[in-house]
Amino acid sequence: KMFTDDDLFWPSLWRTFYFAGLGVPLGVLGSMALAILLNQKLKGISVYRTLFFMPSLVPLVASVVLWKWLLDTNFGIVNQTLIGFGITDPPGWFSDRRWAIPSLIIMRLWSSIGGTQMIIFLAGLQGIPEELYDACAIDGAGTWHRIRHVTIPLLTPTIFFNSVLGIIGALQTFAAAFVATEGGPGYATWFFSLHIWKQAFDYFNMGYGAALAWFFALIIVGLTIFQMRMSKRWVFYYGE
């Protein structure tokens, strides 16, 4: 039934993977770049770390309401700013099928780039031996050379860890889409987790909803195992 008779099965699964495939890399790269910037030995750096971490402390529902207001098609600050720069036809954001998922990704990045992923990257950066950077400085290596040949290779375990957690979290996205659009407009944000909830608790197809949940759990477990196997090809553990 789920593969043939459910018209929303494949589209909702595709939207979920599209959301994760676009949002997770942006989140991981953004949080890593921010962590590198905030890993400098500067006076008052802890204040900046705290400021960037604060958006992740905002409750999800409150952040969704805030972003719905910011991205309002007619009165939102974002569109009013774009109009001020001469863009006469700004995006519809949550009310436009083409922009609904990008809007959710922007909202997710706002809280994730400076959140837990950034803290994990900071911990990984502070675990890199200082003598490696000293050796690069003696060889005359510049900042980009040190980041490319020392920082990023030694951060691959942290990148892998954040990627796994990010993909699992993105695939399970439910509350943001439910509060912001309830799956709309025109099913544009009807993610698989929302499809499971609708089947089980809105349409009262409990058995079918449970079957969808088990199927989705198997997908997530399978993807996690695949990531762990592939990590042997690119994750570098210092000292091993």
XYZ file of N, CA and C in Angstrom, residues 79-226:
444
model
N 11.512 41.049 3.369
C 10.993 41.504 2.073
C 10.975 43.023 1.955
N 10.702 43.706 3.056
C 10.739 45.167 3.020
C 12.151 45.667 2.731
N 13.151 44.956 3.278
C 14.545 45.311 3.001
C 14.890 45.055 1.541
N 14.434 43.905 1.015
C 14.696 43.597 -0.393
C 14.045 44.621 -1.320
N 12.835 45.029 -0.979
C 12.161 46.057 -1.779
C 12.943 47.362 -1.732
N 13.500 47.667 -0.554
C 14.306 48.869 -0.420
C 15.549 48.851 -1.289
N 16.049 47.637 -1.594
C 17.214 47.502 -2.466
C 16.822 47.401 -3.940
N 15.543 47.576 -4.228
C 15.110 47.613 -5.618
C 14.541 46.320 -6.154
N 14.403 45.294 -5.305
C 13.805 44.031 -5.747
C 12.288 44.167 -5.618
N 11.626 44.362 -6.723
C 10.189 44.660 -6.703
C 9.312 43.433 -6.479
N 9.854 42.255 -6.733
C 9.072 41.022 -6.572
C 9.834 40.052 -5.672
N 9.878 40.310 -4.360
C 10.629 39.447 -3.444
C 9.956 38.094 -3.282
N 10.678 37.111 -2.758
C 10.116 35.760 -2.600
C 8.903 35.743 -1.680
N 8.057 34.738 -1.898
C 6.901 34.564 -1.036
C 7.206 33.784 0.221
N 8.407 33.206 0.305
C 8.872 32.441 1.454
C 7.881 31.339 1.829
N 7.321 31.378 3.018
C 6.464 30.279 3.480
C 5.168 30.148 2.678
N 4.767 31.180 1.969
C 3.527 31.115 1.189
C 3.764 30.711 -0.258
N 5.007 30.463 -0.630
C 5.373 30.104 -2.001
C 5.943 28.688 -2.003
N 5.406 27.822 -2.854
C 5.868 26.435 -2.897
C 7.354 26.336 -3.204
N 7.867 27.231 -4.033
C 9.283 27.176 -4.419
C 10.203 27.587 -3.279
N 9.707 28.417 -2.373
C 10.554 28.969 -1.325
C 10.259 28.409 0.058
N 9.285 27.532 0.181
C 8.893 27.046 1.507
C 10.014 26.254 2.178
N 10.596 25.288 1.453
C 11.681 24.501 2.039
C 12.930 25.350 2.259
N 13.371 26.182 1.293
C 14.496 27.080 1.595
C 14.250 27.961 2.818
N 13.002 28.366 3.048
C 12.692 29.170 4.235
C 12.936 28.370 5.503
N 12.527 27.106 5.506
C 12.769 26.247 6.664
C 14.257 26.001 6.859
N 15.003 25.887 5.768
C 16.452 25.684 5.873
C 17.115 26.913 6.482
N 16.707 28.105 6.037
C 17.249 29.338 6.614
C 16.965 29.397 8.107
N 15.753 29.047 8.484
C 15.377 29.056 9.891
C 16.206 28.049 10.684
N 16.463 26.893 10.091
C 17.259 25.868 10.761
C 18.713 26.324 10.911
N 19.257 26.946 9.871
C 20.646 27.400 9.927
C 20.839 28.462 10.996
N 19.843 29.308 11.186
C 19.942 30.377 12.182
C 20.222 29.819 13.572
N 19.615 28.698 13.894
C 19.796 28.135 15.231
C 20.884 27.073 15.295
N 21.207 26.444 14.154
C 22.150 25.321 14.198
C 23.601 25.737 13.999
N 23.854 26.767 13.186
C 25.242 27.141 12.910
C 25.962 27.570 14.185
N 25.298 28.328 15.025
C 25.934 28.766 16.262
C 25.559 27.934 17.467
N 24.961 26.782 17.248
C 24.485 25.966 18.350
C 25.437 24.864 18.766
N 24.860 23.693 18.999
C 25.641 22.573 19.510
C 26.752 22.164 18.559
N 26.493 22.206 17.251
C 27.534 21.832 16.297
C 28.757 22.728 16.425
N 28.537 24.017 16.624
C 29.658 24.933 16.800
C 30.460 24.570 18.043
N 29.779 24.238 19.137
C 30.460 23.863 20.375
C 31.290 22.601 20.170
N 30.730 21.636 19.451
C 31.465 20.394 19.185
C 32.691 20.677 18.324
N 32.543 21.540 17.328
C 33.696 21.905 16.502
C 34.753 22.644 17.322
N 34.335 23.512 18.228
C 35.293 24.204 19.090
C 36.072 23.208 19.943
N 35.372 22.202 20.455
C 36.056 21.166 21.233
C 37.058 20.414 20.369
N 36.665 20.110 19.119
C 37.588 19.433 18.215
C 38.792 20.286 17.874
N 38.591 21.587 17.675
C 39.697 22.491 17.357
C 40.679 22.600 18.512
N 40.164 22.641 19.721
C 41.044 22.770 20.873
C 41.777 21.477 21.192
N 41.374 20.393 20.535
C 42.084 19.134 20.702
C 43.199 18.923 19.696
N 43.351 19.855 18.745
C 44.430 19.749 17.757
C 45.734 20.206 18.395
N 46.788 19.397 18.346
C 48.067 19.768 18.982
C 48.613 21.089 18.442
N 49.025 21.961 19.333
C 49.527 23.278 18.943
C 50.842 23.184 18.184
N 51.616 22.116 18.461
C 52.918 22.003 17.795
C 52.790 21.818 16.285
N 51.648 21.308 15.834
C 51.450 21.168 14.390
C 51.349 22.541 13.722
N 50.662 23.462 14.373
C 50.584 24.818 13.846
C 51.941 25.518 13.925
N 52.696 25.234 15.001
C 54.030 25.824 15.127
C 54.939 25.347 14.001
N 54.818 24.058 13.661
C 55.634 23.521 12.566
C 55.264 24.178 11.238
N 53.963 24.412 11.036
C 53.524 25.093 9.810
C 54.058 26.522 9.753
N 54.057 27.196 10.913
C 54.559 28.569 10.947
C 56.042 28.622 10.622
N 56.793 27.638 11.117
C 58.229 27.581 10.822
C 58.458 27.376 9.331
N 57.592 26.574 8.705
C 57.717 26.314 7.261
C 57.191 27.468 6.412
N 56.653 28.483 7.058
C 56.155 29.644 6.327
C 54.760 29.481 5.768
N 53.990 28.540 6.303
C 52.632 28.305 5.804
C 51.700 29.440 6.226
N 50.822 29.834 5.320
C 49.851 30.872 5.617
C 48.622 30.312 6.316
N 47.673 31.201 6.600
C 46.463 30.797 7.328
C 45.669 29.752 6.560
N 45.418 29.978 5.263
C 44.648 29.033 4.464
C 45.359 27.686 4.369
N 46.682 27.699 4.250
C 47.444 26.452 4.166
C 47.300 25.659 5.466
N 47.347 26.352 6.605
C 47.201 25.661 7.900
C 45.803 25.069 8.040
N 44.795 25.834 7.608
C 43.422 25.323 7.710
C 43.233 24.112 6.808
N 43.766 24.198 5.597
C 43.550 23.136 4.615
C 44.299 21.860 4.964
N 45.537 21.983 5.427
C 46.382 20.803 5.600
C 46.503 20.327 7.046
N 46.050 21.124 8.001
C 46.122 20.709 9.407
C 44.734 20.679 10.038
N 44.049 21.820 10.000
C 42.781 21.928 10.723
C 41.718 20.986 10.174
N 41.450 21.072 8.880
C 40.370 20.265 8.302
C 40.647 18.764 8.403
N 41.856 18.268 8.063
C 42.097 16.822 8.222
C 41.903 16.335 9.653
N 42.357 17.124 10.636
C 42.219 16.692 12.023
C 40.813 16.926 12.568
N 40.003 17.659 11.825
C 38.604 17.853 12.224
C 37.665 16.847 11.575
N 38.187 15.983 10.707
C 37.299 15.038 10.016
C 36.491 14.149 10.969
N 37.027 13.697 12.121
C 36.156 12.948 13.040
C 34.990 13.792 13.548
N 35.259 15.067 13.815
C 34.196 15.961 14.279
C 33.203 16.252 13.166
N 33.705 16.442 11.946
C 32.818 16.652 10.795
C 31.908 15.441 10.608
N 32.485 14.255 10.723
C 31.708 13.022 10.582
C 30.629 12.935 11.657
N 30.996 13.217 12.899
C 30.046 13.133 14.009
C 28.894 14.118 13.818
N 29.222 15.365 13.486
C 28.178 16.369 13.284
C 27.314 16.052 12.065
N 27.921 15.455 11.041
C 27.153 15.090 9.846
C 26.133 14.006 10.161
N 26.547 13.008 10.924
C 25.628 11.928 11.297
C 24.463 12.480 12.117
N 24.790 13.268 13.145
C 23.726 13.844 13.970
C 22.839 14.785 13.159
N 23.457 15.554 12.261
C 22.686 16.491 11.452
C 21.714 15.798 10.518
N 22.158 14.723 9.872
C 21.285 13.994 8.949
C 20.133 13.341 9.695
N 20.438 12.730 10.837
C 19.372 12.105 11.625
C 18.348 13.155 12.050
N 18.830 14.300 12.535
C 17.918 15.355 12.967
C 17.109 15.944 11.827
N 17.757 16.151 10.666
C 17.056 16.742 9.520
C 15.998 15.800 8.969
N 16.307 14.511 8.924
C 15.327 13.553 8.419
C 14.102 13.468 9.327
N 14.290 13.743 10.603
C 13.183 13.667 11.555
C 12.442 14.992 11.706
N 12.754 15.972 10.871
C 12.131 17.294 10.987
C 10.605 17.191 10.951
N 9.993 17.748 11.962
C 8.535 17.704 12.058
C 7.968 19.021 12.579
N 8.424 19.426 13.761
C 7.784 20.543 14.457
C 7.850 21.839 13.662
N 9.003 22.131 13.054
C 9.148 23.397 12.325
C 8.156 23.484 11.173
N 8.056 22.404 10.391
C 7.128 22.400 9.260
C 5.678 22.413 9.740
N 5.408 21.710 10.823
C 4.039 21.639 11.331
C 3.571 23.002 11.834
N 4.424 23.683 12.585
C 4.044 24.982 13.145
C 4.016 26.057 12.063
N 4.990 26.027 11.145
C 5.114 27.098 10.147
C 4.071 26.992 9.046
N 3.864 25.796 8.523
C 3.030 25.663 7.321
C 2.031 24.511 7.378
N 2.157 23.615 8.369
C 1.326 22.407 8.439
C 1.423 21.585 7.159
N 2.587 21.599 6.545
C 2.808 20.807 5.342
C 2.600 21.561 4.047
N 2.062 22.747 4.105
C 1.800 23.528 2.902
C 2.966 24.432 2.545
N 2.759 25.331 1.597
C 1.548 25.405 0.748
C 1.571 24.350 -0.352
N 0.445 23.755 -0.604
C 0.349 22.721 -1.634
C 1.250 21.535 -1.380
N 1.348 21.096 -0.127
C 2.175 19.951 0.282
C 3.676 20.203 0.092
N 4.079 21.457 -0.057
C 5.489 21.757 -0.335
C 6.403 21.380 0.818
N 5.906 21.408 2.055
C 6.714 21.036 3.220
C 6.127 19.816 3.932
N 5.460 18.990 3.176
C 4.869 17.761 3.735
C 5.975 16.715 3.833
N 6.740 16.772 4.927
C 7.850 15.850 5.125
C 7.338 14.489 5.580
N 8.229 13.508 5.544
C 7.816 12.138 5.845
C 7.363 11.992 7.294
N 8.042 12.654 8.215
C 7.626 12.581 9.617
C 6.245 13.204 9.808
N 5.957 14.272 9.065
C 4.626 14.876 9.117
C 3.592 13.945 8.499
N 3.984 13.235 7.459
C 3.093 12.264 6.826
C 2.747 11.144 7.808
N 3.737 10.688 8.563
C 3.490 9.651 9.578
C 2.499 10.162 10.617
N 2.726 11.377 11.094
C 1.852 11.943 12.128
C 0.422 12.096 11.607
N 0.278 12.588 10.383
C -1.054 12.776 9.810
C -1.795 11.451 9.682
N -1.089 10.430 9.205
C -1.725 9.128 9.034
C -2.167 8.548 10.370
N -1.321 8.675 11.387
C -1.604 8.032 12.668
C -2.589 8.823 13.522
N -2.426 10.140 13.601
C -3.176 10.917 14.584
C -4.215 11.859 13.981
N -4.160 12.060 12.678
C -5.171 12.901 12.037
C -6.197 12.052 11.292
N -5.692 11.055 10.550
C -6.576 10.155 9.811
C -6.882 8.879 10.586
N -6.215 8.694 11.731
C -6.418 7.544 12.625
C -6.132 6.205 11.947
N -5.184 6.214 11.002
C -4.693 4.961 10.428
C -3.478 4.507 11.237
N -3.733 4.041 12.452
C -2.649 3.742 13.384
C -1.709 2.667 12.852
N -2.276 1.614 12.284
C -1.441 0.528 11.768
C -0.547 0.993 10.631
N -1.122 1.754 9.711
C -0.346 2.252 8.581
C 0.704 3.259 9.045
N 0.317 4.104 10.004
C 1.276 5.061 10.548
C 2.448 4.370 11.212
N 2.170 3.277 11.943
C 3.249 2.519 12.582
C 4.154 1.873 11.541
N 3.552 1.362 10.464
C 4.355 0.755 9.393
C 5.265 1.792 8.736
N 4.733 2.998 8.510
C 5.550 4.070 7.948
C 6.700 4.432 8.882
N 6.409 4.471 10.183
C 7.446 4.819 11.157
C 8.562 3.781 11.170
N 8.197 2.502 11.116
C 9.214 1.442 11.086
C 10.035 1.514 9.799
N 9.379 1.766 8.700
C 10.090 1.891 7.424
C 11.078 3.052 7.474
N 10.639 4.173 8.032
C 11.503 5.348 8.120
C 12.674 5.097 9.066
N 12.405 4.390 10.163
C 13.479 4.060 11.103
C 14.541 3.197 10.436
N 14.113 2.249 9.612
C 15.067 1.399 8.891
C 15.907 2.219 7.918
N 15.286 3.209 7.272
C 16.038 4.081 6.361
C 17.120 4.839 7.128
N 16.760 5.398 8.276
C 17.722 6.178 9.066
C 18.854 5.293 9.568
N 18.517 4.103 10.055
C 19.551 3.171 10.521
C 20.462 2.773 9.367
N 19.865 2.480 8.206
C 20.666 2.102 7.044
C 21.604 3.209 6.605
N 21.115 4.445 6.595
C 21.963 5.575 6.223
C 23.096 5.774 7.223
N 22.798 5.586 8.495
C 23.834 5.744 9.520
C 24.920 4.691 9.363
N 24.523 3.454 9.110
C 25.507 2.387 8.888
C 26.341 2.684 7.649
N 25.694 3.161 6.588
C 26.421 3.512 5.364
C 27.437 4.618 5.631
